[in-house]
Amino acid sequence: MPERAGVIDLRSDTVTRPTPGMRAAMATAEVGDDVFGEDPTVRQLEEHVAELLGKEAALFVPSGTMSNQICIKIHTQPGDELICDVNSHIYNYEAGGPAVLSGVTCRTIEGDCGIFDLSQLEGLIRPENDHLVRTRLVCLENTHNRGGGRIFPLQKIRAITEWAHRHGLFVHLDGARLWNASVATGIPLHDWARDCDSVSVCFSKGLGAPVGSALAGSKELVKRARRIRKLLGGGMRQAGVLAAAALYAIKHHWSRLAEDHEHAQILAQTVRHTPGLRLFPSVIETNILYADIDPRLGTAADLAQALRERGVLVLPVAQQRIRLVTHLDVSRAQVERAAALLEQTARYLATRAA
Ligand SMILES: *Cc1c(COP(=O)(O)O)cnc(C)c1O
């Protein structure tokens, strides 16, 4: 993999750059005007994704944020409420999209690393009353970004969707990294998606495409989604060059996510045995992990800066917490090197503090 002057970038799996094979696929993609529905490569991608997710149709969109927000808009009316985990991407990292774009409030629940049980939802549906918002939608995230790449167990999803539908609620699955969940468990995408009314997946995370996400659902849902995509300025013209990257990514980079998961275990093991660092969560299931730094050693920003000076990039996400994410552009050797540097750096900060 290409290296940026030897720098090992573990901030995010979005930093991956298109590989030579992917660039070749993009260069030779057949294209047309997708706003006219005439881009054959986009159509091919949408059909392929719909099939993988076991849905009638899919829509290619510029980002995971747009994908989630379109689905929220479809499932709700202004004055409605959605229920999501307090650490969900939809609630934390989408610029207030539910409020701004759909006039929807978010009711957050305290999951365990983003994972919650049906028992936490029971009783939350607001009764019909002129004073109250209308509870309309439940949003799930799999794998969970702020939860450290946690996988939402399928049995819990089944219980939640069954309950939601029985009470007239919709369920949206933010599956930005559903690819990772399926590789880690062997459970196919369509099983995860089966009972969800809409699903969003990203091509620009671990799969390594430069741009793009897709949403999937019924034909009717996708027809409405096309219109809202246009409204939000997300109608794209010769988007086949991007869809080609996504198709290439699914074909060539999906199963290799298993390597990223193995690499995350190497980093996790190092964090576990390094004094002054604590792993979060304690069990790592996919490609994301967090390390909490003892305040006596410094802050997350101090640790990130010290690592940067040694050629390793990590993301400070809180006063005492850094994030590390493994991906296509970091080899096993680089991960091993980053792990060694992480341990050395923490030990150095500890001696400096002593
Ligand atoms: C990255 C991400 C998104 C959306 O991503 P974009 O950066 O808008 O493409 C949505 N949900 C989760 C869980 C994510 O990690």
mmCIF file of C-alpha atoms and ligand atoms in Angstrom:
data_model
loop_
_atom_site.group_PDB
_atom_site.id
_atom_site.type_symbol
_atom_site.label_atom_id
_atom_site.label_comp_id
_atom_site.label_asym_id
_atom_site.label_seq_id
_atom_site.Cartn_x
_atom_site.Cartn_y
_atom_site.Cartn_z
ATOM 1 C CA MET A 1 0.000 0.000 0.000
ATOM 2 C CA PRO A 2 1.203 3.525 -0.673
ATOM 3 C CA GLU A 3 2.593 5.329 2.348
ATOM 4 C CA ARG A 4 2.425 9.045 2.932
ATOM 5 C CA ALA A 5 6.117 9.622 3.625
ATOM 6 C CA GLY A 6 6.066 6.679 6.030
ATOM 7 C CA VAL A 7 3.180 8.033 8.068
ATOM 8 C CA ILE A 8 0.842 5.420 9.550
ATOM 9 C CA ASP A 9 -2.614 6.944 9.600
ATOM 10 C CA LEU A 10 -4.933 5.249 12.101
ATOM 11 C CA ARG A 11 -7.346 8.153 12.540
ATOM 12 C CA SER A 12 -10.104 6.676 10.418
ATOM 13 C CA ASP A 13 -10.925 4.091 7.787
ATOM 14 C CA THR A 14 -12.043 6.990 5.604
ATOM 15 C CA VAL A 15 -8.437 8.011 4.863
ATOM 16 C CA THR A 16 -7.927 5.175 2.383
ATOM 17 C CA ARG A 17 -7.059 6.209 -1.152
ATOM 18 C CA PRO A 18 -8.231 4.409 -4.278
ATOM 19 C CA THR A 19 -5.891 1.603 -5.270
ATOM 20 C CA PRO A 20 -4.471 1.343 -8.803
ATOM 21 C CA GLY A 21 -7.027 -1.365 -9.624
ATOM 22 C CA MET A 22 -9.845 0.810 -8.383
ATOM 23 C CA ARG A 23 -8.592 3.810 -10.365
ATOM 24 C CA ALA A 24 -8.471 1.651 -13.474
ATOM 25 C CA ALA A 25 -12.065 0.524 -12.897
ATOM 26 C CA MET A 26 -13.097 4.165 -12.475
ATOM 27 C CA ALA A 27 -11.267 5.229 -15.618
ATOM 28 C CA THR A 28 -12.987 2.660 -17.790
ATOM 29 C CA ALA A 29 -16.484 2.874 -16.267
ATOM 30 C CA GLU A 30 -19.399 3.204 -18.640
ATOM 31 C CA VAL A 31 -21.288 6.352 -17.685
ATOM 32 C CA GLY A 32 -24.355 8.434 -18.475
ATOM 33 C CA ASP A 33 -26.434 11.120 -16.783
ATOM 34 C CA ASP A 34 -27.714 9.502 -13.613
ATOM 35 C CA VAL A 35 -30.221 12.288 -12.929
ATOM 36 C CA PHE A 36 -31.866 11.035 -16.142
ATOM 37 C CA GLY A 37 -31.431 7.478 -14.807
ATOM 38 C CA GLU A 38 -28.982 6.792 -17.634
ATOM 39 C CA ASP A 39 -25.789 5.782 -15.894
ATOM 40 C CA PRO A 40 -25.387 2.023 -16.400
ATOM 41 C CA THR A 41 -22.678 1.655 -13.755
ATOM 42 C CA VAL A 42 -24.755 3.405 -11.103
ATOM 43 C CA ARG A 43 -27.699 1.176 -12.003
ATOM 44 C CA GLN A 44 -25.505 -1.887 -11.755
ATOM 45 C CA LEU A 45 -24.289 -0.816 -8.318
ATOM 46 C CA GLU A 46 -27.808 -0.062 -7.106
ATOM 47 C CA GLU A 47 -29.091 -3.442 -8.289
ATOM 48 C CA HIS A 48 -26.151 -5.237 -6.732
ATOM 49 C CA VAL A 49 -26.556 -3.487 -3.374
ATOM 50 C CA ALA A 50 -30.327 -4.074 -3.336
ATOM 51 C CA GLU A 51 -29.666 -7.758 -3.922
ATOM 52 C CA LEU A 52 -26.976 -7.984 -1.235
ATOM 53 C CA LEU A 53 -29.300 -6.311 1.258
ATOM 54 C CA GLY A 54 -32.322 -8.336 0.180
ATOM 55 C CA LYS A 55 -34.325 -5.215 -0.661
ATOM 56 C CA GLU A 56 -36.394 -4.274 -3.719
ATOM 57 C CA ALA A 57 -34.254 -1.274 -4.609
ATOM 58 C CA ALA A 58 -31.267 0.848 -3.643
ATOM 59 C CA LEU A 59 -30.054 4.382 -4.322
ATOM 60 C CA PHE A 60 -26.482 5.629 -4.682
ATOM 61 C CA VAL A 61 -25.898 8.809 -2.667
ATOM 62 C CA PRO A 62 -22.860 11.019 -2.030
ATOM 63 C CA SER A 63 -22.460 10.277 1.686
ATOM 64 C CA GLY A 64 -23.606 8.211 4.625
ATOM 65 C CA THR A 65 -24.941 11.338 6.267
ATOM 66 C CA MET A 66 -27.180 12.095 3.309
ATOM 67 C CA SER A 67 -28.262 8.470 3.203
ATOM 68 C CA ASN A 68 -29.312 8.463 6.874
ATOM 69 C CA GLN A 69 -30.989 11.844 6.650
ATOM 70 C CA ILE A 70 -32.990 10.925 3.551
ATOM 71 C CA CYS A 71 -34.280 7.823 5.332
ATOM 72 C CA ILE A 72 -35.197 9.817 8.450
ATOM 73 C CA LYS A 73 -37.084 12.293 6.285
ATOM 74 C CA ILE A 74 -39.001 9.508 4.578
ATOM 75 C CA HIS A 75 -40.065 7.833 7.807
ATOM 76 C CA THR A 76 -41.133 10.964 9.688
ATOM 77 C CA GLN A 77 -43.144 14.208 9.680
ATOM 78 C CA PRO A 78 -42.074 17.459 11.383
ATOM 79 C CA GLY A 79 -42.959 17.175 15.070
ATOM 80 C CA ASP A 80 -42.122 13.486 15.205
ATOM 81 C CA GLU A 81 -39.470 11.885 17.373
ATOM 82 C CA LEU A 82 -36.907 9.232 16.636
ATOM 83 C CA ILE A 83 -35.239 6.978 19.183
ATOM 84 C CA CYS A 84 -31.503 6.304 18.940
ATOM 85 C CA ASP A 85 -28.513 5.500 21.084
ATOM 86 C CA VAL A 86 -26.931 8.515 22.782
ATOM 87 C CA ASN A 87 -23.645 7.813 20.994
ATOM 88 C CA SER A 88 -25.121 7.208 17.560
ATOM 89 C CA HIS A 89 -23.655 8.847 14.480
ATOM 90 C CA ILE A 90 -27.079 10.209 13.546
ATOM 91 C CA TYR A 91 -27.331 12.072 16.849
ATOM 92 C CA ASN A 92 -23.696 13.166 17.231
ATOM 93 C CA TYR A 93 -22.075 13.622 13.868
ATOM 94 C CA GLU A 94 -24.688 14.718 11.356
ATOM 95 C CA ALA A 95 -24.857 18.421 12.209
ATOM 96 C CA GLY A 96 -28.311 18.206 13.768
ATOM 97 C CA GLY A 97 -29.766 16.778 10.555
ATOM 98 C CA PRO A 98 -32.936 15.315 12.090
ATOM 99 C CA ALA A 99 -33.868 18.745 13.529
ATOM 100 C CA VAL A 100 -32.718 20.834 10.573
ATOM 101 C CA LEU A 101 -33.885 18.691 7.675
ATOM 102 C CA SER A 102 -36.872 16.823 9.067
ATOM 103 C CA GLY A 103 -38.093 18.823 12.097
ATOM 104 C CA VAL A 104 -37.609 15.709 14.196
ATOM 105 C CA THR A 105 -36.402 15.459 17.796
ATOM 106 C CA CYS A 106 -34.090 12.698 18.966
ATOM 107 C CA ARG A 107 -34.815 10.725 22.097
ATOM 108 C CA THR A 108 -31.584 9.138 23.164
ATOM 109 C CA ILE A 109 -31.124 5.998 25.157
ATOM 110 C CA GLU A 110 -28.037 4.785 26.970
ATOM 111 C CA GLY A 111 -26.812 1.776 25.108
ATOM 112 C CA ASP A 112 -23.842 -0.374 26.023
ATOM 113 C CA CYS A 113 -21.290 0.707 23.424
ATOM 114 C CA GLY A 114 -24.199 1.683 21.208
ATOM 115 C CA ILE A 115 -26.055 -1.586 21.688
ATOM 116 C CA PHE A 116 -29.388 -1.565 23.466
ATOM 117 C CA ASP A 117 -32.082 -4.032 24.424
ATOM 118 C CA LEU A 118 -35.749 -4.060 23.664
ATOM 119 C CA SER A 119 -36.357 -3.612 27.401
ATOM 120 C CA GLN A 120 -34.830 -0.105 27.116
ATOM 121 C CA LEU A 121 -37.369 0.837 24.453
ATOM 122 C CA GLU A 122 -40.497 -0.526 26.041
ATOM 123 C CA GLY A 123 -42.578 2.257 27.510
ATOM 124 C CA LEU A 124 -40.906 5.004 25.444
ATOM 125 C CA ILE A 125 -43.625 5.331 22.826
ATOM 126 C CA ARG A 126 -45.508 8.516 23.581
ATOM 127 C CA PRO A 127 -49.265 8.231 23.889
ATOM 128 C CA GLU A 128 -51.534 10.114 21.484
ATOM 129 C CA ASN A 129 -51.791 13.549 23.100
ATOM 130 C CA ASP A 130 -51.781 17.117 21.747
ATOM 131 C CA HIS A 131 -48.827 18.023 23.973
ATOM 132 C CA LEU A 132 -46.485 15.311 22.825
ATOM 133 C CA VAL A 133 -44.238 14.567 19.909
ATOM 134 C CA ARG A 134 -45.107 11.445 17.942
ATOM 135 C CA THR A 135 -42.704 8.555 18.335
ATOM 136 C CA ARG A 136 -42.144 7.328 14.816
ATOM 137 C CA LEU A 137 -38.768 5.743 14.194
ATOM 138 C CA VAL A 138 -36.028 3.682 15.806
ATOM 139 C CA CYS A 139 -32.470 4.038 14.451
ATOM 140 C CA LEU A 140 -29.864 1.320 14.925
ATOM 141 C CA GLU A 141 -26.150 1.492 14.094
ATOM 142 C CA ASN A 142 -24.131 -1.576 13.103
ATOM 143 C CA THR A 143 -21.239 -1.694 13.644
ATOM 144 C CA HIS A 144 -21.220 1.095 16.193
ATOM 145 C CA ASN A 145 -18.683 3.835 15.555
ATOM 146 C CA ARG A 146 -18.528 5.549 18.974
ATOM 147 C CA GLY A 147 -19.149 2.163 20.567
ATOM 148 C CA GLY A 148 -15.755 0.932 19.338
ATOM 149 C CA GLY A 149 -16.900 -1.035 16.316
ATOM 150 C CA ARG A 150 -19.403 -3.068 18.311
ATOM 151 C CA ILE A 151 -21.690 -5.449 16.466
ATOM 152 C CA PHE A 152 -25.422 -5.173 17.157
ATOM 153 C CA PRO A 153 -26.407 -8.803 17.854
ATOM 154 C CA LEU A 154 -28.912 -10.057 15.303
ATOM 155 C CA GLN A 155 -31.249 -11.436 17.964
ATOM 156 C CA LYS A 156 -31.518 -7.996 19.552
ATOM 157 C CA ILE A 157 -32.270 -6.434 16.159
ATOM 158 C CA ARG A 158 -34.960 -9.040 15.549
ATOM 159 C CA ALA A 159 -36.612 -8.341 18.920
ATOM 160 C CA ILE A 160 -36.476 -4.556 18.421
ATOM 161 C CA THR A 161 -37.839 -4.586 14.861
ATOM 162 C CA GLU A 162 -40.657 -6.971 15.784
ATOM 163 C CA TRP A 163 -41.672 -4.699 18.669
ATOM 164 C CA ALA A 164 -41.304 -1.512 16.608
ATOM 165 C CA HIS A 165 -43.449 -2.789 13.783
ATOM 166 C CA ARG A 166 -46.081 -4.101 16.180
ATOM 167 C CA HIS A 167 -46.361 -0.534 17.491
ATOM 168 C CA GLY A 168 -46.379 1.158 14.088
ATOM 169 C CA LEU A 169 -42.787 2.459 14.256
ATOM 170 C CA PHE A 170 -40.274 2.263 11.433
ATOM 171 C CA VAL A 171 -36.728 1.011 11.848
ATOM 172 C CA HIS A 172 -33.707 2.466 10.058
ATOM 173 C CA LEU A 173 -30.351 0.714 10.142
ATOM 174 C CA ASP A 174 -27.245 2.886 9.822
ATOM 175 C CA GLY A 175 -25.013 0.189 8.409
ATOM 176 C CA ALA A 176 -22.073 2.385 7.404
ATOM 177 C CA ARG A 177 -19.905 -0.560 8.488
ATOM 178 C CA LEU A 178 -22.411 -3.380 8.047
ATOM 179 C CA TRP A 179 -19.726 -4.878 5.789
ATOM 180 C CA ASN A 180 -17.505 -5.309 8.849
ATOM 181 C CA ALA A 181 -20.336 -6.833 10.889
ATOM 182 C CA SER A 182 -21.003 -9.400 8.197
ATOM 183 C CA VAL A 183 -17.335 -10.344 7.792
ATOM 184 C CA ALA A 184 -16.827 -10.614 11.553
ATOM 185 C CA THR A 185 -19.878 -12.834 12.095
ATOM 186 C CA GLY A 186 -20.387 -14.608 8.780
ATOM 187 C CA ILE A 187 -23.989 -13.353 8.802
ATOM 188 C CA PRO A 188 -24.927 -12.105 5.324
ATOM 189 C CA LEU A 189 -25.975 -8.489 4.791
ATOM 190 C CA HIS A 190 -29.549 -9.445 3.905
ATOM 191 C CA ASP A 191 -30.058 -11.122 7.285
ATOM 192 C CA TRP A 192 -29.087 -7.937 9.101
ATOM 193 C CA ALA A 193 -31.252 -5.851 6.797
ATOM 194 C CA ARG A 194 -34.261 -8.169 6.616
ATOM 195 C CA ASP A 195 -36.548 -6.560 9.174
ATOM 196 C CA CYS A 196 -35.330 -2.980 8.806
ATOM 197 C CA ASP A 197 -37.439 -0.610 6.716
ATOM 198 C CA SER A 198 -34.383 1.179 5.387
ATOM 199 C CA VAL A 199 -30.676 0.471 5.473
ATOM 200 C CA SER A 200 -27.687 2.669 4.719
ATOM 201 C CA VAL A 201 -24.226 1.359 3.827
ATOM 202 C CA CYS A 202 -20.983 3.255 3.113
ATOM 203 C CA PHE A 203 -18.411 2.445 0.443
ATOM 204 C CA SER A 204 -15.994 5.100 1.667
ATOM 205 C CA LYS A 205 -15.081 3.510 5.013
ATOM 206 C CA GLY A 206 -13.258 0.191 5.214
ATOM 207 C CA LEU A 207 -14.184 -0.753 1.669
ATOM 208 C CA GLY A 208 -11.870 1.990 0.495
ATOM 209 C CA ALA A 209 -13.893 3.771 -2.196
ATOM 210 C CA PRO A 210 -13.235 7.511 -2.401
ATOM 211 C CA VAL A 211 -16.893 8.576 -2.225
ATOM 212 C CA GLY A 212 -20.333 7.153 -1.772
ATOM 213 C CA SER A 213 -23.007 5.381 0.180
ATOM 214 C CA ALA A 214 -26.238 3.644 -0.684
ATOM 215 C CA LEU A 215 -29.624 3.302 0.929
ATOM 216 C CA ALA A 216 -31.969 0.396 0.326
ATOM 217 C CA GLY A 217 -35.584 -0.452 0.980
ATOM 218 C CA SER A 218 -38.862 -0.935 -0.853
ATOM 219 C CA LYS A 219 -39.353 0.400 -4.393
ATOM 220 C CA GLU A 220 -41.680 3.030 -2.992
ATOM 221 C CA LEU A 221 -39.117 4.127 -0.389
ATOM 222 C CA VAL A 222 -36.366 4.432 -2.986
ATOM 223 C CA LYS A 223 -38.636 6.422 -5.311
ATOM 224 C CA ARG A 224 -39.211 8.934 -2.521
ATOM 225 C CA ALA A 225 -35.522 8.840 -1.620
ATOM 226 C CA ARG A 226 -34.576 9.848 -5.193
ATOM 227 C CA ARG A 227 -36.714 12.939 -4.908
ATOM 228 C CA ILE A 228 -35.266 13.927 -1.522
ATOM 229 C CA ARG A 229 -31.739 13.277 -2.786
ATOM 230 C CA LYS A 230 -32.437 15.791 -5.552
ATOM 231 C CA LEU A 231 -33.898 18.257 -3.041
ATOM 232 C CA LEU A 232 -30.721 18.019 -0.937
ATOM 233 C CA GLY A 233 -28.517 18.592 -3.965
ATOM 234 C CA GLY A 234 -27.318 15.016 -4.130
ATOM 235 C CA GLY A 235 -28.403 14.192 -7.685
ATOM 236 C CA MET A 236 -25.194 13.345 -9.534
ATOM 237 C CA ARG A 237 -24.516 13.212 -13.254
ATOM 238 C CA GLN A 238 -21.826 10.807 -14.587
ATOM 239 C CA ALA A 239 -21.613 9.197 -11.167
ATOM 240 C CA GLY A 240 -20.630 5.901 -12.769
ATOM 241 C CA VAL A 241 -16.978 6.743 -12.146
ATOM 242 C CA LEU A 242 -17.782 6.676 -8.440
ATOM 243 C CA ALA A 243 -20.129 3.697 -8.632
ATOM 244 C CA ALA A 244 -17.347 1.790 -10.400
ATOM 245 C CA ALA A 245 -15.117 2.401 -7.387
ATOM 246 C CA ALA A 246 -17.852 1.109 -5.087
ATOM 247 C CA LEU A 247 -18.412 -2.007 -7.215
ATOM 248 C CA TYR A 248 -14.679 -2.632 -7.265
ATOM 249 C CA ALA A 249 -14.531 -2.149 -3.485
ATOM 250 C CA ILE A 250 -17.305 -4.662 -2.830
ATOM 251 C CA LYS A 251 -15.641 -7.201 -5.072
ATOM 252 C CA HIS A 252 -12.034 -6.782 -3.965
ATOM 253 C CA HIS A 253 -12.000 -5.160 -0.531
ATOM 254 C CA TRP A 254 -14.930 -6.630 1.359
ATOM 255 C CA SER A 255 -13.604 -9.993 2.500
ATOM 256 C CA ARG A 256 -10.223 -8.487 3.347
ATOM 257 C CA LEU A 257 -11.870 -6.531 6.177
ATOM 258 C CA ALA A 258 -11.021 -9.647 8.191
ATOM 259 C CA GLU A 259 -7.383 -8.488 8.049
ATOM 260 C CA ASP A 260 -8.363 -5.114 9.498
ATOM 261 C CA HIS A 261 -10.106 -6.931 12.336
ATOM 262 C CA GLU A 262 -6.982 -9.000 13.035
ATOM 263 C CA HIS A 263 -4.875 -5.844 12.965
ATOM 264 C CA ALA A 264 -7.205 -4.180 15.466
ATOM 265 C CA GLN A 265 -6.552 -7.117 17.815
ATOM 266 C CA ILE A 266 -2.815 -6.417 17.650
ATOM 267 C CA LEU A 267 -3.380 -2.804 18.674
ATOM 268 C CA ALA A 268 -5.920 -3.829 21.323
ATOM 269 C CA GLN A 269 -3.453 -6.251 22.882
ATOM 270 C CA THR A 270 -0.821 -3.519 23.061
ATOM 271 C CA VAL A 271 -3.226 -1.070 24.686
ATOM 272 C CA ARG A 272 -4.209 -3.742 27.218
ATOM 273 C CA HIS A 273 -0.681 -4.320 28.433
ATOM 274 C CA THR A 274 0.593 -0.738 28.251
ATOM 275 C CA PRO A 275 0.643 1.017 31.650
ATOM 276 C CA GLY A 276 -1.311 4.277 31.576
ATOM 277 C CA LEU A 277 -3.563 3.209 28.713
ATOM 278 C CA ARG A 278 -6.929 1.529 28.957
ATOM 279 C CA LEU A 279 -8.758 -0.168 26.151
ATOM 280 C CA PHE A 280 -12.326 0.819 25.323
ATOM 281 C CA PRO A 281 -14.376 -1.209 24.915
ATOM 282 C CA SER A 282 -12.688 -4.084 26.691
ATOM 283 C CA VAL A 283 -13.539 -6.445 23.824
ATOM 284 C CA ILE A 284 -12.794 -5.383 20.250
ATOM 285 C CA GLU A 285 -14.943 -6.999 17.588
ATOM 286 C CA THR A 286 -14.062 -5.216 14.340
ATOM 287 C CA ASN A 287 -11.700 -2.446 13.175
ATOM 288 C CA ILE A 288 -12.261 0.405 15.661
ATOM 289 C CA LEU A 289 -10.796 0.772 19.136
ATOM 290 C CA TYR A 290 -10.293 3.507 21.657
ATOM 291 C CA ALA A 291 -7.545 4.005 24.199
ATOM 292 C CA ASP A 292 -8.070 6.081 27.329
ATOM 293 C CA ILE A 293 -4.927 7.747 28.632
ATOM 294 C CA ASP A 294 -4.280 8.192 32.337
ATOM 295 C CA PRO A 295 -4.353 11.976 33.027
ATOM 296 C CA ARG A 296 -1.000 11.645 34.825
ATOM 297 C CA LEU A 297 0.574 10.934 31.435
ATOM 298 C CA GLY A 298 -1.152 13.855 29.749
ATOM 299 C CA THR A 299 -4.202 14.392 27.565
ATOM 300 C CA ALA A 300 -5.360 12.623 24.457
ATOM 301 C CA ALA A 301 -4.057 15.607 22.471
ATOM 302 C CA ASP A 302 -0.609 15.219 24.105
ATOM 303 C CA LEU A 303 -0.502 11.539 23.211
ATOM 304 C CA ALA A 304 -1.674 12.227 19.658
ATOM 305 C CA GLN A 305 0.990 14.916 19.237
ATOM 306 C CA ALA A 306 3.758 12.667 20.600
ATOM 307 C CA LEU A 307 2.649 9.898 18.245
ATOM 308 C CA ARG A 308 2.470 12.300 15.314
ATOM 309 C CA GLU A 309 6.115 13.199 15.931
ATOM 310 C CA ARG A 310 6.866 9.479 15.609
ATOM 311 C CA GLY A 311 4.906 9.096 12.387
ATOM 312 C CA VAL A 312 1.645 7.671 13.727
ATOM 313 C CA LEU A 313 -1.638 9.532 13.383
ATOM 314 C CA VAL A 314 -4.469 8.850 15.845
ATOM 315 C CA LEU A 315 -7.626 10.820 16.542
ATOM 316 C CA PRO A 316 -8.228 12.476 19.909
ATOM 317 C CA VAL A 317 -12.003 12.203 20.418
ATOM 318 C CA ALA A 318 -12.294 13.325 24.036
ATOM 319 C CA GLN A 319 -10.065 14.876 26.700
ATOM 320 C CA GLN A 320 -8.547 11.473 27.576
ATOM 321 C CA ARG A 321 -9.533 9.286 24.643
ATOM 322 C CA ILE A 322 -7.927 8.543 21.288
ATOM 323 C CA ARG A 323 -9.384 6.496 18.462
ATOM 324 C CA LEU A 324 -7.482 4.003 16.342
ATOM 325 C CA VAL A 325 -8.959 2.473 13.208
ATOM 326 C CA THR A 326 -7.411 -0.171 10.989
ATOM 327 C CA HIS A 327 -7.973 -0.178 7.238
ATOM 328 C CA LEU A 328 -6.823 -1.004 3.743
ATOM 329 C CA ASP A 329 -3.934 1.480 3.753
ATOM 330 C CA VAL A 330 -2.158 0.065 6.807
ATOM 331 C CA SER A 331 -0.299 -3.195 6.413
ATOM 332 C CA ARG A 332 0.328 -5.707 9.162
ATOM 333 C CA ALA A 333 3.935 -4.517 9.438
ATOM 334 C CA GLN A 334 2.752 -0.929 9.846
ATOM 335 C CA VAL A 335 0.239 -1.941 12.493
ATOM 336 C CA GLU A 336 2.945 -3.789 14.397
ATOM 337 C CA ARG A 337 5.179 -0.753 14.140
ATOM 338 C CA ALA A 338 2.369 1.562 15.280
ATOM 339 C CA ALA A 339 1.653 -0.733 18.220
ATOM 340 C CA ALA A 340 5.323 -0.677 19.284
ATOM 341 C CA LEU A 341 5.452 3.109 18.948
ATOM 342 C CA LEU A 342 2.243 3.485 20.930
ATOM 343 C CA GLU A 343 3.671 1.477 23.801
ATOM 344 C CA GLN A 344 7.020 3.311 23.692
ATOM 345 C CA THR A 345 5.321 6.682 23.580
ATOM 346 C CA ALA A 346 3.057 5.935 26.536
ATOM 347 C CA ARG A 347 6.083 4.720 28.515
ATOM 348 C CA TYR A 348 8.002 7.855 27.554
ATOM 349 C CA LEU A 349 5.119 10.101 28.689
ATOM 350 C CA ALA A 350 4.985 8.146 31.947
ATOM 351 C CA THR A 351 8.698 8.651 32.695
ATOM 352 C CA ARG A 352 8.426 12.321 31.763
ATOM 353 C CA ALA A 353 5.510 12.680 34.190
ATOM 354 C CA ALA A 354 7.291 10.829 37.000
HETATM 355 C C1 LIG B 1 -19.133 7.540 8.578
HETATM 356 C C2 LIG B 1 -20.448 7.211 9.130
HETATM 357 C C3 LIG B 1 -21.634 7.728 8.586
HETATM 358 C C4 LIG B 1 -21.729 8.732 7.475
HETATM 359 O O1 LIG B 1 -20.662 9.074 6.858
HETATM 360 P P1 LIG B 1 -20.296 10.173 5.778
HETATM 361 O O2 LIG B 1 -19.018 10.671 6.308
HETATM 362 O O3 LIG B 1 -21.388 11.181 5.757
HETATM 363 O O4 LIG B 1 -20.202 9.434 4.511
HETATM 364 C C5 LIG B 1 -22.817 7.312 9.143
HETATM 365 N N1 LIG B 1 -22.842 6.444 10.144
HETATM 366 C C6 LIG B 1 -21.743 5.925 10.690
HETATM 367 C C7 LIG B 1 -21.857 4.941 11.796
HETATM 368 C C8 LIG B 1 -20.501 6.306 10.214
HETATM 369 O O5 LIG B 1 -19.395 5.802 10.776
#
